[in-house]
Amino acid sequence: MVELVDTRDLKSLGQEWLCGFESRSRHHTNRLAMSLSPLLSLIRISKRHSHVFLTVIAVALTAVLSSCGGKSGYFKIEGKFLNMNQGEFYVYSLDEVTDGIDTIKVNGGRFSYQIPCEHEATLMLVFPNFSEQPIFAESGGVAEMKADASHLKEMEVTGTDDNELMTRFRQQTVSASPPEIQKYAETFIEDHPESAVSVYLLRKYFIISDKPDFKKAEKMVTALLEKQEKNGMLNRLRQELKTLGAVSAGSTLPTFTAIDTNGNTVNDSYLREGKAIIYLWASWKYESKELMKQIKKAVRRTGGNLKVLSISVDAIKKECTEQLEHDTITWHNICDEQMFEGPLVKKLGLTSLPDNILLDNGRITDRGLTPAELRTRLEEMGK
């Protein structure tokens, strides 16, 4: 005999236990509770029919638990592309979840990628056109991506709360101007201080943008830490902001040591006498390559008195060195294949492409000049 009973407590049990060990995503928890509702509403069964009930429960649990998410301790992303049947793109982590840069293969327009993941992390996908988009990972999470390779800014990612929030932000800003996007980002951060998306937007639009706002970024970091005090990236950003203050115009160049693309050691003492420039570029950024040619002309006009240290954010050193050989660039160049996550790039606060720091006897006179401003400065040198 079956009796109808109030299922509210049973739904609560389903939410707190059934998905608890499989996924931390509320998205999957709610889906599970909805899936169980029709089944749980049937229940109270006599002993004579209990074995039938238990069989039904076992089958139902097997089905719904499989929808709770991925394997605990791992994060998985699956996706499909329009207008990209075969190819590859890169992925790296802002939280050091991945070991350097991984390659994701696309076959038949589809891909699948899984990594160990014990805590929330932000992955960066780098596409063939070198645009980047974030994916927010969590233990046991599974994200699904749909994208048109010719309109990657409109990609959709579902499956976890943060990825769905980021998808809505993309859709909201797809036609917005840069100032409008920054305003949208500020509003989003205020409305979602608990979200990993807010940390990403803070970094992208207020710290590493063409026109950073470090003072506002400091206030935002403080506000977000009230809700995410154990967030490792937020704590690193707070430290980076302190570093950026130490390499502003008027400051002395900090000490550093690095290995250039020829295997030679280079340090800050190389740049402490006379005029010098530190220049950030990439082989895939046309404007940065053209500006480097202008720097080369300025070096020639000054009779070699202008010292240059260039830093490439290429993911593959070979592509960097081939470009240097093509343009006959002979000064020190650094390429550690860590892109914007390289230790020297971060220490110097270089955040965009192209980026620059101008020095006079080891003191920073200017930084972050626009391409037009830098061209003007270079043309004045040696006259």
CSV table of C-alpha atoms in Angstrom, one decimal:
chain,number,residue,atom,x,y,z
A,1,MET,CA,0.0,0.0,0.0
A,2,VAL,CA,1.3,3.5,-0.9
A,3,GLU,CA,0.5,6.7,1.0
A,4,LEU,CA,1.1,10.3,-0.1
A,5,VAL,CA,3.2,12.3,2.4
A,6,ASP,CA,4.7,15.8,2.6
A,7,THR,CA,7.9,15.8,0.7
A,8,ARG,CA,9.5,19.0,1.8
A,9,ASP,CA,11.9,17.3,4.3
A,10,LEU,CA,12.8,14.7,1.7
A,11,LYS,CA,13.7,17.4,-0.8
A,12,SER,CA,15.9,19.1,1.8
A,13,LEU,CA,17.6,15.7,2.3
A,14,GLY,CA,18.2,15.4,-1.4
A,15,GLN,CA,19.7,18.8,-1.6
A,16,GLU,CA,22.0,18.4,1.3
A,17,TRP,CA,23.2,14.9,0.9
A,18,LEU,CA,22.6,13.4,-2.6
A,19,CYS,CA,24.6,15.9,-4.5
A,20,GLY,CA,26.8,17.2,-1.7
A,21,PHE,CA,29.6,14.7,-2.3
A,22,GLU,CA,29.5,15.0,-6.1
A,23,SER,CA,29.3,18.7,-6.8
A,24,ARG,CA,29.3,22.0,-5.1
A,25,SER,CA,27.3,23.6,-7.8
A,26,ARG,CA,23.9,24.9,-6.7
A,27,HIS,CA,22.9,24.5,-10.4
A,28,HIS,CA,23.1,20.7,-10.1
A,29,THR,CA,21.7,20.5,-6.6
A,30,ASN,CA,18.5,22.2,-7.7
A,31,ARG,CA,18.3,20.0,-10.8
A,32,LEU,CA,18.6,16.9,-8.6
A,33,ALA,CA,15.9,18.1,-6.2
A,34,MET,CA,13.5,18.7,-9.1
A,35,SER,CA,14.3,15.3,-10.6
A,36,LEU,CA,13.5,13.5,-7.3
A,37,SER,CA,10.3,15.4,-6.6
A,38,PRO,CA,7.9,13.1,-8.5
A,39,LEU,CA,9.5,10.0,-7.0
A,40,LEU,CA,9.6,11.3,-3.4
A,41,SER,CA,6.0,12.3,-3.5
A,42,LEU,CA,4.9,8.7,-3.7
A,43,ILE,CA,6.4,7.4,-0.5
A,44,ARG,CA,5.3,5.5,2.3
A,45,ILE,CA,5.4,1.8,1.5
A,46,SER,CA,4.5,-1.3,3.4
A,47,LYS,CA,7.2,-3.8,4.2
A,48,ARG,CA,5.7,-6.2,1.6
A,49,HIS,CA,6.5,-3.7,-1.2
A,50,SER,CA,9.7,-2.3,0.2
A,51,HIS,CA,12.0,-4.3,-2.0
A,52,VAL,CA,10.2,-2.9,-5.1
A,53,PHE,CA,10.6,0.6,-3.7
A,54,LEU,CA,14.3,0.2,-3.0
A,55,THR,CA,14.9,-1.1,-6.5
A,56,VAL,CA,13.1,2.0,-8.0
A,57,ILE,CA,15.1,4.3,-5.7
A,58,ALA,CA,18.4,2.6,-6.7
A,59,VAL,CA,17.7,3.1,-10.4
A,60,ALA,CA,16.5,6.7,-9.9
A,61,LEU,CA,19.6,7.6,-7.8
A,62,THR,CA,21.9,6.2,-10.4
A,63,ALA,CA,20.3,8.3,-13.1
A,64,VAL,CA,20.1,11.6,-11.2
A,65,LEU,CA,23.5,11.3,-9.5
A,66,SER,CA,25.0,11.1,-13.0
A,67,SER,CA,23.6,14.5,-13.6
A,68,CYS,CA,25.0,16.1,-10.5
A,69,GLY,CA,28.2,17.0,-12.1
A,70,GLY,CA,31.6,15.6,-12.9
A,71,LYS,CA,34.0,13.6,-10.8
A,72,SER,CA,34.8,15.2,-7.5
A,73,GLY,CA,38.3,16.6,-7.5
A,74,TYR,CA,38.1,17.3,-11.2
A,75,PHE,CA,36.7,19.9,-13.6
A,76,LYS,CA,35.6,19.2,-17.1
A,77,ILE,CA,34.7,21.4,-20.0
A,78,GLU,CA,33.1,20.1,-23.2
A,79,GLY,CA,32.2,22.2,-26.2
A,80,LYS,CA,31.5,22.5,-29.9
A,81,PHE,CA,32.4,25.1,-32.4
A,82,LEU,CA,30.8,26.5,-35.5
A,83,ASN,CA,33.2,27.4,-38.3
A,84,MET,CA,36.1,25.3,-36.7
A,85,ASN,CA,36.0,21.7,-37.7
A,86,GLN,CA,39.7,20.9,-36.9
A,87,GLY,CA,42.2,22.9,-34.9
A,88,GLU,CA,43.5,23.6,-31.5
A,89,PHE,CA,43.6,26.3,-28.9
A,90,TYR,CA,45.5,26.9,-25.6
A,91,VAL,CA,44.5,27.0,-22.0
A,92,TYR,CA,46.4,28.3,-18.9
A,93,SER,CA,45.3,29.1,-15.4
A,94,LEU,CA,45.4,32.3,-13.4
A,95,ASP,CA,45.5,30.2,-10.3
A,96,GLU,CA,48.3,27.8,-11.3
A,97,VAL,CA,45.8,24.8,-11.5
A,98,THR,CA,47.4,23.9,-14.9
A,99,ASP,CA,51.1,23.3,-15.3
A,100,GLY,CA,52.0,26.0,-17.7
A,101,ILE,CA,50.0,26.1,-21.0
A,102,ASP,CA,48.0,23.1,-22.3
A,103,THR,CA,46.8,22.5,-25.8
A,104,ILE,CA,43.1,21.5,-26.5
A,105,LYS,CA,42.5,19.7,-29.7
A,106,VAL,CA,39.3,20.3,-31.7
A,107,ASN,CA,38.1,17.4,-33.8
A,108,GLY,CA,34.8,17.4,-35.8
A,109,GLY,CA,34.1,20.8,-34.2
A,110,ARG,CA,34.1,19.3,-30.7
A,111,PHE,CA,36.5,19.1,-27.8
A,112,SER,CA,36.7,17.8,-24.2
A,113,TYR,CA,39.2,18.8,-21.5
A,114,GLN,CA,39.5,17.7,-17.9
A,115,ILE,CA,41.9,18.7,-15.2
A,116,PRO,CA,42.4,17.9,-11.4
A,117,CYS,CA,40.6,20.7,-9.5
A,118,GLU,CA,40.2,20.8,-5.7
A,119,HIS,CA,39.1,24.4,-5.4
A,120,GLU,CA,37.7,27.2,-7.5
A,121,ALA,CA,40.0,28.4,-10.3
A,122,THR,CA,40.0,30.6,-13.4
A,123,LEU,CA,41.1,29.1,-16.7
A,124,MET,CA,42.0,31.3,-19.7
A,125,LEU,CA,41.3,29.9,-23.2
A,126,VAL,CA,43.5,31.4,-25.9
A,127,PHE,CA,42.0,31.0,-29.4
A,128,PRO,CA,43.8,30.9,-32.8
A,129,ASN,CA,43.2,34.7,-33.2
A,130,PHE,CA,44.8,35.1,-29.7
A,131,SER,CA,41.7,36.5,-28.1
A,132,GLU,CA,41.1,35.2,-24.6
A,133,GLN,CA,38.0,34.1,-22.7
A,134,PRO,CA,37.7,32.9,-19.1
A,135,ILE,CA,36.3,29.6,-17.8
A,136,PHE,CA,35.5,29.2,-14.1
A,137,ALA,CA,36.4,25.8,-12.7
A,138,GLU,CA,35.2,24.1,-9.6
A,139,SER,CA,35.6,20.6,-8.1
A,140,GLY,CA,33.1,18.3,-9.6
A,141,GLY,CA,31.9,20.8,-12.1
A,142,VAL,CA,31.2,20.3,-15.8
A,143,ALA,CA,30.8,23.2,-18.2
A,144,GLU,CA,29.5,23.1,-21.7
A,145,MET,CA,30.6,25.6,-24.3
A,146,LYS,CA,29.0,26.6,-27.6
A,147,ALA,CA,30.8,29.1,-29.8
A,148,ASP,CA,31.1,30.4,-33.3
A,149,ALA,CA,34.8,30.6,-34.1
A,150,SER,CA,34.1,33.8,-36.0
A,151,HIS,CA,32.3,35.5,-33.1
A,152,LEU,CA,34.1,34.2,-30.0
A,153,LYS,CA,33.0,37.2,-27.8
A,154,GLU,CA,29.5,35.8,-28.0
A,155,MET,CA,30.4,32.3,-26.8
A,156,GLU,CA,28.0,30.7,-24.3
A,157,VAL,CA,29.1,28.6,-21.3
A,158,THR,CA,26.6,26.8,-19.1
A,159,GLY,CA,26.7,24.2,-16.4
A,160,THR,CA,28.0,26.2,-13.4
A,161,ASP,CA,26.7,29.4,-11.8
A,162,ASP,CA,29.9,31.5,-12.4
A,163,ASN,CA,30.1,30.4,-16.1
A,164,GLU,CA,26.5,31.3,-16.6
A,165,LEU,CA,27.0,34.7,-15.0
A,166,MET,CA,30.0,35.3,-17.3
A,167,THR,CA,27.9,34.4,-20.3
A,168,ARG,CA,25.2,36.9,-19.3
A,169,PHE,CA,27.9,39.6,-18.9
A,170,ARG,CA,29.3,38.8,-22.4
A,171,GLN,CA,25.8,39.1,-23.9
A,172,GLN,CA,25.2,42.3,-22.1
A,173,THR,CA,28.4,43.9,-23.3
A,174,VAL,CA,28.9,42.4,-26.8
A,175,SER,CA,28.1,45.8,-28.5
A,176,ALA,CA,29.3,48.1,-25.8
A,177,SER,CA,32.2,50.5,-26.0
A,178,PRO,CA,35.2,50.1,-23.7
A,179,PRO,CA,34.1,52.8,-21.3
A,180,GLU,CA,30.6,51.2,-21.2
A,181,ILE,CA,32.1,47.7,-20.6
A,182,GLN,CA,34.1,49.1,-17.7
A,183,LYS,CA,31.0,50.6,-16.2
A,184,TYR,CA,29.1,47.3,-16.6
A,185,ALA,CA,32.0,45.5,-14.9
A,186,GLU,CA,32.0,47.9,-12.0
A,187,THR,CA,28.2,47.3,-11.5
A,188,PHE,CA,28.6,43.6,-11.8
A,189,ILE,CA,31.4,43.6,-9.1
A,190,GLU,CA,29.2,45.6,-6.8
A,191,ASP,CA,26.2,43.2,-7.3
A,192,HIS,CA,28.2,40.0,-7.1
A,193,PRO,CA,31.0,40.4,-4.5
A,194,GLU,CA,31.0,36.6,-3.8
A,195,SER,CA,31.6,35.5,-7.4
A,196,ALA,CA,34.9,34.5,-9.0
A,197,VAL,CA,33.7,36.4,-12.1
A,198,SER,CA,34.0,39.6,-10.2
A,199,VAL,CA,37.6,38.9,-9.4
A,200,TYR,CA,38.3,38.2,-13.1
A,201,LEU,CA,36.5,41.4,-14.2
A,202,LEU,CA,38.3,43.5,-11.6
A,203,ARG,CA,41.7,42.3,-12.9
A,204,LYS,CA,40.8,42.7,-16.6
A,205,TYR,CA,39.1,46.1,-16.6
A,206,PHE,CA,40.8,47.9,-13.7
A,207,ILE,CA,44.3,46.5,-13.4
A,208,ILE,CA,45.6,45.1,-16.8
A,209,SER,CA,43.5,47.3,-19.1
A,210,ASP,CA,44.9,50.0,-21.4
A,211,LYS,CA,43.7,52.6,-18.8
A,212,PRO,CA,44.0,51.0,-15.4
A,213,ASP,CA,42.5,52.5,-12.3
A,214,PHE,CA,44.7,51.2,-9.5
A,215,LYS,CA,43.0,53.3,-6.7
A,216,LYS,CA,39.6,52.0,-7.6
A,217,ALA,CA,41.0,48.5,-8.0
A,218,GLU,CA,42.4,48.7,-4.4
A,219,LYS,CA,38.9,49.6,-3.1
A,220,MET,CA,37.3,46.8,-5.0
A,221,VAL,CA,39.8,44.2,-3.8
A,222,THR,CA,39.2,45.2,-0.2
A,223,ALA,CA,35.4,44.9,-0.8
A,224,LEU,CA,35.7,41.5,-2.4
A,225,LEU,CA,37.9,40.1,0.3
A,226,GLU,CA,35.1,40.7,2.8
A,227,LYS,CA,33.2,38.0,0.9
A,228,GLN,CA,36.1,35.9,-0.4
A,229,GLU,CA,38.8,36.2,2.3
A,230,LYS,CA,40.4,32.9,1.3
A,231,ASN,CA,40.5,33.7,-2.4
A,232,GLY,CA,44.2,33.2,-3.4
A,233,MET,CA,43.9,35.4,-6.6
A,234,LEU,CA,42.4,38.3,-4.7
A,235,ASN,CA,45.2,38.2,-2.2
A,236,ARG,CA,47.7,38.1,-5.0
A,237,LEU,CA,46.0,41.1,-6.7
A,238,ARG,CA,46.3,43.0,-3.5
A,239,GLN,CA,50.0,42.3,-3.5
A,240,GLU,CA,50.4,43.2,-7.2
A,241,LEU,CA,48.7,46.5,-6.7
A,242,LYS,CA,51.3,47.3,-4.0
A,243,THR,CA,54.0,46.3,-6.6
A,244,LEU,CA,52.4,48.5,-9.3
A,245,GLY,CA,52.6,51.5,-6.9
A,246,ALA,CA,56.4,50.8,-6.6
A,247,VAL,CA,56.9,51.0,-10.4
A,248,SER,CA,55.0,54.1,-11.2
A,249,ALA,CA,56.5,57.2,-12.9
A,250,GLY,CA,59.2,58.7,-10.6
A,251,SER,CA,60.1,55.4,-9.0
A,252,THR,CA,63.4,53.6,-9.3
A,253,LEU,CA,63.5,50.5,-11.5
A,254,PRO,CA,63.2,47.4,-9.2
A,255,THR,CA,66.0,44.8,-9.2
A,256,PHE,CA,65.5,41.7,-11.4
A,257,THR,CA,67.4,38.9,-13.1
A,258,ALA,CA,66.2,37.0,-16.2
A,259,ILE,CA,67.5,34.8,-19.0
A,260,ASP,CA,67.1,36.1,-22.5
A,261,THR,CA,66.3,34.1,-25.7
A,262,ASN,CA,70.0,33.5,-26.3
A,263,GLY,CA,70.5,32.0,-22.9
A,264,ASN,CA,72.3,35.1,-21.5
A,265,THR,CA,71.7,36.5,-18.1
A,266,VAL,CA,70.3,40.1,-18.0
A,267,ASN,CA,69.5,42.2,-15.0
A,268,ASP,CA,68.4,45.7,-14.0
A,269,SER,CA,72.0,47.1,-14.0
A,270,TYR,CA,71.9,46.9,-17.8
A,271,LEU,CA,69.2,49.6,-17.8
A,272,ARG,CA,70.5,51.9,-15.0
A,273,GLU,CA,72.8,54.2,-17.1
A,274,GLY,CA,71.4,56.7,-19.6
A,275,LYS,CA,68.2,56.4,-21.6
A,276,ALA,CA,66.5,53.0,-21.7
A,277,ILE,CA,63.2,51.4,-22.6
A,278,ILE,CA,61.5,48.2,-21.6
A,279,TYR,CA,59.1,47.1,-24.3
A,280,LEU,CA,56.3,44.4,-24.2
A,281,TRP,CA,55.4,42.8,-27.5
A,282,ALA,CA,54.2,39.6,-29.2
A,283,SER,CA,54.8,38.1,-32.6
A,284,TRP,CA,51.0,37.9,-33.1
A,285,LYS,CA,50.4,41.5,-32.3
A,286,TYR,CA,51.0,43.5,-35.5
A,287,GLU,CA,51.2,47.0,-33.9
A,288,SER,CA,53.7,45.8,-31.3
A,289,LYS,CA,56.0,44.5,-34.1
A,290,GLU,CA,55.8,47.7,-36.0
A,291,LEU,CA,56.6,49.8,-32.9
A,292,MET,CA,59.6,47.6,-32.3
A,293,LYS,CA,60.9,48.6,-35.7
A,294,GLN,CA,60.6,52.2,-34.6
A,295,ILE,CA,62.6,51.5,-31.5
A,296,LYS,CA,65.2,49.9,-33.7
A,297,LYS,CA,65.5,53.1,-35.7
A,298,ALA,CA,65.7,55.2,-32.5
A,299,VAL,CA,68.6,53.0,-31.3
A,300,ARG,CA,70.4,53.6,-34.6
A,301,ARG,CA,69.8,57.4,-34.4
A,302,THR,CA,71.2,57.6,-30.9
A,303,GLY,CA,74.3,55.7,-32.0
A,304,GLY,CA,73.4,52.8,-29.7
A,305,ASN,CA,73.0,55.0,-26.6
A,306,LEU,CA,69.4,54.0,-26.2
A,307,LYS,CA,69.3,50.7,-24.3
A,308,VAL,CA,66.4,48.3,-24.9
A,309,LEU,CA,65.0,45.3,-23.1
A,310,SER,CA,62.1,43.7,-24.9
A,311,ILE,CA,59.8,41.1,-23.4
A,312,SER,CA,57.7,38.8,-25.5
A,313,VAL,CA,54.4,37.3,-24.3
A,314,ASP,CA,54.4,34.6,-26.9
A,315,ALA,CA,53.3,31.2,-25.7
A,316,ILE,CA,55.9,29.5,-27.9
A,317,LYS,CA,59.5,30.8,-27.8
A,318,LYS,CA,60.3,29.7,-31.3
A,319,GLU,CA,57.7,32.0,-32.7
A,320,CYS,CA,59.3,34.9,-30.8
A,321,THR,CA,62.8,34.1,-31.9
A,322,GLU,CA,61.8,33.7,-35.6
A,323,GLN,CA,60.3,37.2,-35.5
A,324,LEU,CA,63.5,38.6,-33.9
A,325,GLU,CA,65.6,37.0,-36.6
A,326,HIS,CA,63.3,38.3,-39.3
A,327,ASP,CA,63.5,41.9,-38.0
A,328,THR,CA,67.2,41.6,-37.1
A,329,ILE,CA,66.6,42.5,-33.5
A,330,THR,CA,69.8,42.0,-31.5
A,331,TRP,CA,69.2,43.5,-28.1
A,332,HIS,CA,68.2,41.4,-25.0
A,333,ASN,CA,64.8,39.9,-25.4
A,334,ILE,CA,63.0,37.7,-22.8
A,335,CYS,CA,60.4,35.1,-23.6
A,336,ASP,CA,59.6,32.6,-20.8
A,337,GLU,CA,56.5,31.3,-22.5
A,338,GLN,CA,54.3,32.3,-19.6
A,339,MET,CA,52.6,35.1,-21.5
A,340,PHE,CA,51.2,37.7,-19.0
A,341,GLU,CA,51.9,35.4,-16.1
A,342,GLY,CA,55.7,35.6,-16.3
A,343,PRO,CA,57.4,36.8,-13.1
A,344,LEU,CA,59.2,39.8,-14.8
A,345,VAL,CA,56.0,40.9,-16.6
A,346,LYS,CA,54.1,40.9,-13.3
A,347,LYS,CA,56.9,42.5,-11.3
A,348,LEU,CA,57.1,45.4,-13.8
A,349,GLY,CA,53.3,45.8,-13.9
A,350,LEU,CA,53.2,45.4,-17.7
A,351,THR,CA,49.6,44.7,-18.5
A,352,SER,CA,48.7,45.3,-22.2
A,353,LEU,CA,50.0,45.0,-25.7
A,354,PRO,CA,52.1,46.9,-26.6
A,355,ASP,CA,53.3,48.2,-23.2
A,356,ASN,CA,56.4,50.2,-22.2
A,357,ILE,CA,58.5,51.7,-19.5
A,358,LEU,CA,60.8,54.6,-20.2
A,359,LEU,CA,63.9,55.1,-18.0
A,360,ASP,CA,66.6,57.7,-17.4
A,361,ASN,CA,69.5,56.6,-15.3
A,362,GLY,CA,67.4,53.8,-13.7
A,363,ARG,CA,64.4,56.1,-12.8
A,364,ILE,CA,61.1,55.6,-14.5
A,365,THR,CA,60.1,58.7,-16.4
A,366,ASP,CA,57.1,57.4,-18.1
A,367,ARG,CA,55.1,54.2,-18.5
A,368,GLY,CA,52.1,52.9,-20.4
A,369,LEU,CA,52.5,55.4,-23.3
A,370,THR,CA,50.0,54.9,-26.1
A,371,PRO,CA,51.5,53.8,-29.5
A,372,ALA,CA,51.1,57.4,-30.8
A,373,GLU,CA,52.9,58.9,-27.7
A,374,LEU,CA,55.7,56.3,-27.9
A,375,ARG,CA,56.2,57.0,-31.6
A,376,THR,CA,56.5,60.7,-30.8
A,377,ARG,CA,59.1,60.1,-28.1
A,378,LEU,CA,61.1,57.8,-30.3
A,379,GLU,CA,61.2,60.3,-33.1
A,380,GLU,CA,62.6,62.9,-30.8
A,381,MET,CA,65.5,60.7,-29.7
A,382,GLY,CA,68.8,61.3,-31.4
A,383,LYS,CA,67.7,64.6,-33.0
